[in-house]
XYZ file of C-alpha atoms in Angstrom:
379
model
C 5.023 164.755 204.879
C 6.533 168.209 205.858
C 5.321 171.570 204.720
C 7.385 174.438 205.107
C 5.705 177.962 204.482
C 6.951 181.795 205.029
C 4.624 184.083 204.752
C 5.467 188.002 204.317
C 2.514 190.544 206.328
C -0.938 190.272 206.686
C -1.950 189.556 202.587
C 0.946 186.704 202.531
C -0.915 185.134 206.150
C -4.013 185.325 203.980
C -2.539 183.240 201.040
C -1.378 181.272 203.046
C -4.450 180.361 205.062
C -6.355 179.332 202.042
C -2.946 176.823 200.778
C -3.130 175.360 203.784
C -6.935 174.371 203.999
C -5.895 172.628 200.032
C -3.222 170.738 201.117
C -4.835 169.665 204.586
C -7.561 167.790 202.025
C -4.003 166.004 199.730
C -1.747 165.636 202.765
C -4.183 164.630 205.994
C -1.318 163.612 207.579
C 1.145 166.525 206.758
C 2.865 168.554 209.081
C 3.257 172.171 208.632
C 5.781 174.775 210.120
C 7.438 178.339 209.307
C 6.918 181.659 209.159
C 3.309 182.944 209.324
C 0.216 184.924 211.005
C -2.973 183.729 213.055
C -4.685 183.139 210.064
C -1.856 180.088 209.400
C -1.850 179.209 212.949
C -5.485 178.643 212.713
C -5.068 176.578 210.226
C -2.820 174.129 212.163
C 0.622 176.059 211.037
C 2.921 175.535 214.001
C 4.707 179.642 213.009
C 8.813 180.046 214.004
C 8.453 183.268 213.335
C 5.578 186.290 212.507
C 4.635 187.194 209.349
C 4.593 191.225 210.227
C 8.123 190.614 211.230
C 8.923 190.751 207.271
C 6.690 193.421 206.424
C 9.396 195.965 205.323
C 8.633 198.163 201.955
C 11.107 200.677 200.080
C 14.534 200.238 199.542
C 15.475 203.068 202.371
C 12.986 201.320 204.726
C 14.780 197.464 203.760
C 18.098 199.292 204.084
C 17.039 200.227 207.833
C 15.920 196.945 208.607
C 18.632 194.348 206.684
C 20.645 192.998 209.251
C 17.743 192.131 211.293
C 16.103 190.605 208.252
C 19.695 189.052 207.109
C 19.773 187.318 210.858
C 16.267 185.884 210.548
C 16.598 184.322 206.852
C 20.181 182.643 208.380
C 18.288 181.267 211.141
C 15.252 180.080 209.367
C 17.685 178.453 206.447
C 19.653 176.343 209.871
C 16.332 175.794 210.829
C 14.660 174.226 207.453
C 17.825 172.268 206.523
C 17.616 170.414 209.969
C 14.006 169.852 209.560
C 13.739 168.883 206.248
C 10.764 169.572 204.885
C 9.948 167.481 201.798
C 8.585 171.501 200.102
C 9.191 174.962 201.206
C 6.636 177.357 200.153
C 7.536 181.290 200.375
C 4.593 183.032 199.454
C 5.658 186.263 198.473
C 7.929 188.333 200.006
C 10.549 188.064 197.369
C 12.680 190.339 198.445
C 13.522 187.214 201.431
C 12.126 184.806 200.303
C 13.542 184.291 197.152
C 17.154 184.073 198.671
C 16.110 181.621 201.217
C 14.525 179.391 198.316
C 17.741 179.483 196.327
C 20.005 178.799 199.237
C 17.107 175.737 200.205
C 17.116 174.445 196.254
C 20.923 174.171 196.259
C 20.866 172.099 199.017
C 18.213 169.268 197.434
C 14.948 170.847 198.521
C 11.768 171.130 196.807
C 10.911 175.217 196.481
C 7.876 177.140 195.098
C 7.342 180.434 195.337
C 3.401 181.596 195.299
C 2.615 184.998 194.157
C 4.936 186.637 191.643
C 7.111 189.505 192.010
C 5.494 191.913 189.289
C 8.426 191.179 186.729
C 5.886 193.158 184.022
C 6.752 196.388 185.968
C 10.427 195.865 186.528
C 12.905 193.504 184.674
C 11.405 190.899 182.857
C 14.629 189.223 182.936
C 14.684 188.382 186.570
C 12.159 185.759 185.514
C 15.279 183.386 185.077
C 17.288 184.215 188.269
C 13.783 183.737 190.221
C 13.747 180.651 187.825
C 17.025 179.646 189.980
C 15.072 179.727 193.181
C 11.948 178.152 192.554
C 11.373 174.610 191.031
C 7.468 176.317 190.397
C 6.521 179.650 190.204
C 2.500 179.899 191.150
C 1.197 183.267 189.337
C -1.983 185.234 190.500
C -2.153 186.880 187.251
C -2.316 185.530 183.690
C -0.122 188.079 181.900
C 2.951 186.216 184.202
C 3.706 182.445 183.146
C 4.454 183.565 179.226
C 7.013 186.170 180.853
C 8.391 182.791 182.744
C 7.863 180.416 179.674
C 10.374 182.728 177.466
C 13.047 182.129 180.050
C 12.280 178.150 180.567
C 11.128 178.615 184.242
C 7.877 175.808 185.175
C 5.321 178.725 186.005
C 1.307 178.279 186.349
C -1.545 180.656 186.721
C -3.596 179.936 189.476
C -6.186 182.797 189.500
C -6.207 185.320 192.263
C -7.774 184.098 195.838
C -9.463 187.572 196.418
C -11.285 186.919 192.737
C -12.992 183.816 194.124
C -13.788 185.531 197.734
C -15.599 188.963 195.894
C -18.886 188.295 194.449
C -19.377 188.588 190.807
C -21.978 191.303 191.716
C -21.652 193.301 194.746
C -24.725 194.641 196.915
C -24.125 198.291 197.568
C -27.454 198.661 199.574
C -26.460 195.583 201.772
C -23.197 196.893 202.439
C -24.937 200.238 203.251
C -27.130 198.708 205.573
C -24.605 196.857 207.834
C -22.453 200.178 208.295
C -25.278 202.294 208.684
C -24.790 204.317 205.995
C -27.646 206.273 204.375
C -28.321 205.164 200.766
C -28.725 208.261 199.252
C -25.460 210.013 200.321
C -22.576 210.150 198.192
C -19.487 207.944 200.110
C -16.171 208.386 199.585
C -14.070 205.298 200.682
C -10.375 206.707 201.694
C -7.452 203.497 201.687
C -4.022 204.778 202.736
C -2.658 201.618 203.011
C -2.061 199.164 205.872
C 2.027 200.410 206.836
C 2.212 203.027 209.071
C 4.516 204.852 206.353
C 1.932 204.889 203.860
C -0.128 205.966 206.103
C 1.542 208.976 207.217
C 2.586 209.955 203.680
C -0.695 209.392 202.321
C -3.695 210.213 204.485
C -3.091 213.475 204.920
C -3.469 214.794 201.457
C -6.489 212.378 200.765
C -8.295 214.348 204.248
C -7.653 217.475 202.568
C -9.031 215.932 199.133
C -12.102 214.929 200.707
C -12.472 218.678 202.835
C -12.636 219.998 199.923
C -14.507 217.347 197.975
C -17.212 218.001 200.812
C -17.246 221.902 199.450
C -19.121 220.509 196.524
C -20.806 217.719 198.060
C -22.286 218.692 201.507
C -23.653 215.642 202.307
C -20.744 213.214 201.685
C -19.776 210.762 203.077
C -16.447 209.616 204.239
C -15.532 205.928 205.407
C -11.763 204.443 206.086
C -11.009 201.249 207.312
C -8.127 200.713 209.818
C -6.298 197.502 208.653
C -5.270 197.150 212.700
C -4.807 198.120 215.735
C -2.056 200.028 214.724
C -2.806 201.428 211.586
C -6.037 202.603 213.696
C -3.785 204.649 215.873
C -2.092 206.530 212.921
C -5.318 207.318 211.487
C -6.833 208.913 214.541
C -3.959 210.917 214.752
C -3.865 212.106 211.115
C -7.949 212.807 211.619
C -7.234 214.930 214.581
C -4.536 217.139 212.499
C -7.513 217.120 209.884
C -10.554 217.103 211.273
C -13.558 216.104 208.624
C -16.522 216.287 209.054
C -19.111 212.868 208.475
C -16.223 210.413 208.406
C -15.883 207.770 209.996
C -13.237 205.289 211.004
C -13.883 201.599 211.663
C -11.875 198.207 212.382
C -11.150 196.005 208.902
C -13.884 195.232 206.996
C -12.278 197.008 203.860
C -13.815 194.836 201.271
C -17.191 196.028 202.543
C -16.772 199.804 202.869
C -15.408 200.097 199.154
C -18.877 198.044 198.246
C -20.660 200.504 200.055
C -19.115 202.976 198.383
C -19.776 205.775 195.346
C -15.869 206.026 194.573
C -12.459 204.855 196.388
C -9.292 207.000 197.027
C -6.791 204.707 197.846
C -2.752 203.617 198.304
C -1.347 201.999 194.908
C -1.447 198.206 195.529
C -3.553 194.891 196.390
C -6.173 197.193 197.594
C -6.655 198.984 193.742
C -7.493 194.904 192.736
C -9.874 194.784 195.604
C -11.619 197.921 194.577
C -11.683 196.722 191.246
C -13.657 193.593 192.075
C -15.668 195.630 193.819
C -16.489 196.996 190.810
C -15.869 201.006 192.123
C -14.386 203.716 190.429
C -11.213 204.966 191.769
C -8.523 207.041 192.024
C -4.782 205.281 192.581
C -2.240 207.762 194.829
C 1.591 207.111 195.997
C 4.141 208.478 197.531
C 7.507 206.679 199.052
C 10.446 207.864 200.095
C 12.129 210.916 198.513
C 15.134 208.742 198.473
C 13.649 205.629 197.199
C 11.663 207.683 194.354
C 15.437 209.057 193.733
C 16.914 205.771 193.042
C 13.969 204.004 191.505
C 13.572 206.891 189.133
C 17.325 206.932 188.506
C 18.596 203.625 187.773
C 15.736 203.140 185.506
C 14.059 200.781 187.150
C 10.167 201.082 186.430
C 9.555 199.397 183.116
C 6.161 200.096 182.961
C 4.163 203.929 182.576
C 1.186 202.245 184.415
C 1.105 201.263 187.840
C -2.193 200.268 189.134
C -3.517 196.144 188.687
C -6.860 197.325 187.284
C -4.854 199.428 184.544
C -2.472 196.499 184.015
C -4.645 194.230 183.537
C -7.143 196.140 181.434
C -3.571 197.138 179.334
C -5.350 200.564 179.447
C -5.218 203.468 181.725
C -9.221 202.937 183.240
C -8.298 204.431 186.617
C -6.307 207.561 187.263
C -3.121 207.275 188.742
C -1.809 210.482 190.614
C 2.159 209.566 191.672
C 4.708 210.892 193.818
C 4.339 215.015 192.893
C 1.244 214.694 191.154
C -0.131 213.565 194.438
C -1.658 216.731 195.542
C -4.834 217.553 196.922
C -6.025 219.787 194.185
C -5.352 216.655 191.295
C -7.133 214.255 194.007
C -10.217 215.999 193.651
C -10.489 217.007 190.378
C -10.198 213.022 189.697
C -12.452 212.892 192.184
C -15.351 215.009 190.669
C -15.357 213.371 187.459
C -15.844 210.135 189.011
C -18.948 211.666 191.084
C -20.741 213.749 188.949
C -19.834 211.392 184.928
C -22.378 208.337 185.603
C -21.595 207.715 182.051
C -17.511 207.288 182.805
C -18.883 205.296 185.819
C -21.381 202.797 184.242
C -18.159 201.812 181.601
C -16.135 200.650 183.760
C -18.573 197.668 185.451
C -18.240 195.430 182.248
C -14.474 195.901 182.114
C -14.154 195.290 185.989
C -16.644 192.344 185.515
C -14.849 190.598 182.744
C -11.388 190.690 184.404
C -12.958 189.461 187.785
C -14.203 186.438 185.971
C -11.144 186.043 184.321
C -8.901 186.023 187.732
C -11.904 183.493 189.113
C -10.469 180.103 189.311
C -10.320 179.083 192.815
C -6.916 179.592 193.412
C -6.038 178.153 196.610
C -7.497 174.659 195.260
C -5.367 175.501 192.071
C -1.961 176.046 193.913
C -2.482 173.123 195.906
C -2.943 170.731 193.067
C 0.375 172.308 191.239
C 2.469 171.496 194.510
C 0.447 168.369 194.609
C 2.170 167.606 191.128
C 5.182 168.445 192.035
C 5.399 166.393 195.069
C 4.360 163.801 192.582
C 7.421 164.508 190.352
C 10.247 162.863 192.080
């Protein structure tokens, strides 16, 4: 048996790592090879290529980077086609993976793709062309396999990995206590995101936000986690241009400093579902490009007037969302306040955060690998 995987960045290596540990227990003897991170590799992955090398976002930033990324997906398609595996696996990525897959199907493979593009927020349509590309679609969200049914494409929900790795009920205090953070204090977790162009677009107007959230709140607290080593660079620089005082900056370990915290400030994206299962109040920022905004905005193609997980999957606006111009300091922390000083507004949102969690809980990894399991089975 031969496994082929691609994993986009460091949340597709993740995915990935907890596949592979499934279908190690259905195919002992299976070999496994393609594109991934040292999560993968740990798990016996022999990787062609790294994951970071497809972590591109924004359609100016893919635009920069396309004949690089054209080159790889034409050498990884020679390569997978001589190698044959009896499955490829792009886990998602769709902006290269789904390509590949198509190219892959058309030739006799077996394709899935794991983790949906979020057709709900774009064109609902491109369920069928993505339909063309995979023989499975594996969804982390529930919302996503009727979308699929209505255009005859084999989609399942799995459940979401990071719902079965968050407990049901977080310990603040512990959390405190391994970062050495006083219990009493109010903390304010700041997330720019884990690219360097969030990063730079981002963090600077959350350090103001929180200078002058400390105006009001003496004693806070400040805590942001550096995704890596290079991310920690950017940070450092950004916290030199704004120094704060009482924050701190540490390696990873992002799951635990939004436990520890009161309320979270952070980048539109995985990280708002994170917080979420958490079970933290927060506030959702973005900014891309001025030219991507430009075209997104002009072609029409956001479908949807929320953009945050927790708000999509509550189909209600729980958690502020502060976009593109409404991204200012001033809006941050007047979102801010209400979260820190309404203990009512913050003791609703628990049971809504709590029921979704248990919802997306249904160990997914074991769940993915049983649908490609069954597929594998098919023929």
């Amino acid at each position: 048996m031969r496994i082929a995987l691609v994993a986009g960045e460091a949340s597709g290596d993740l995915l990935g790592a907890g596949l592979l540990r499934e279908l190690k227990q259905r195919f002992p003897s299976a070999e496994f090879a393609g594109v991934g991170g040292p999560r993968m590799r740990a798990e016996g992955m022999r990787t062609w290529h790294e994951s970071d090398e497809l972590a591109v976002m924004g359609l100016a930033e893919v635009l920069r980077h396309l004949p690089r990324l054209l080159r790889l997906r034409k050498d990884l398609h020679a390569r997978l086609l001589d190698w044959k595996p009896d499955v490829f696996i792009g886990i998602d990525a769709p902006d290269f993976n789904l390509g590949l897959e198509k190219k892959l199907r058309r030739a006799g493979l077996r394709t899935v793709h794991y983790v949906s593009p979020s057709i709900w927020a774009w064109r609902q349509g491109r369920a069928r062309k993505i339909g063309d590309s995979a023989d499975l679609v594996l969804c982390l969200f529930p919302m996503e396999p009727p979308i699929y049914e209505r255009h005859g494409v084999n989609a399942r929900f799995v459940g979401h990995p990071l719902a079965d790795s968050f407990p049901l009920h977080p310990d603040r205090d512990a959390a405190r206590e391994t970062l050495a953070l006083p219990q009493g204090a109010p903390v304010l977790a700041l997330l720019p995101g884990s690219r360097l162009g969030e990063i730079r677009r981002l963090l600077p107007v959350f350090l103001q936000s929180a200078r002058l959230l400390a105006e009001s709140k003496p004693d806070l607290r400040v805590v942001i986690p550096a995704a890596n080593a290079a991310c920690r660079s950017e940070i450092e620089a950004q916290m030199r241009a704004t120094p704060l005082a009482e924050a701190r900056l540490i390696d990873g370990q992002a799951d635990r400093v939004m436990i520890a915290s009161d309320v979270v400030l952070l980048a539109s994206g995985t990280a708002t579902l994170e917080a979420m299962l958490a079970k933290r109040p927060m506030i959702v920022a973005y900014r891309i490009s001025a030219l991507t905004y430009r075209i997104v905005m002009g072609l029409g193609m956001m479908k949807v007037n929320r953009y945050s997980l927790p708000n999509v999957l509550a189909n209600e606006p729980v958690v502020p969302e502060l976009m593109q111009d409404d991204c200012t300091a001033e809006n941050l922390v007047a979102a801010l306040l209400r979260w820190f000083d309404d203990a009512e507004a913050r003791e609703t949102l628990e049971p809504r955060f709590l029921a979704i969690h248990e919802k997306l809980r249904r160990n997914a990894s074991s769940q993915a690998a049983d649908a490609i399991a069954e597929l594998l089975g098919a023929r």
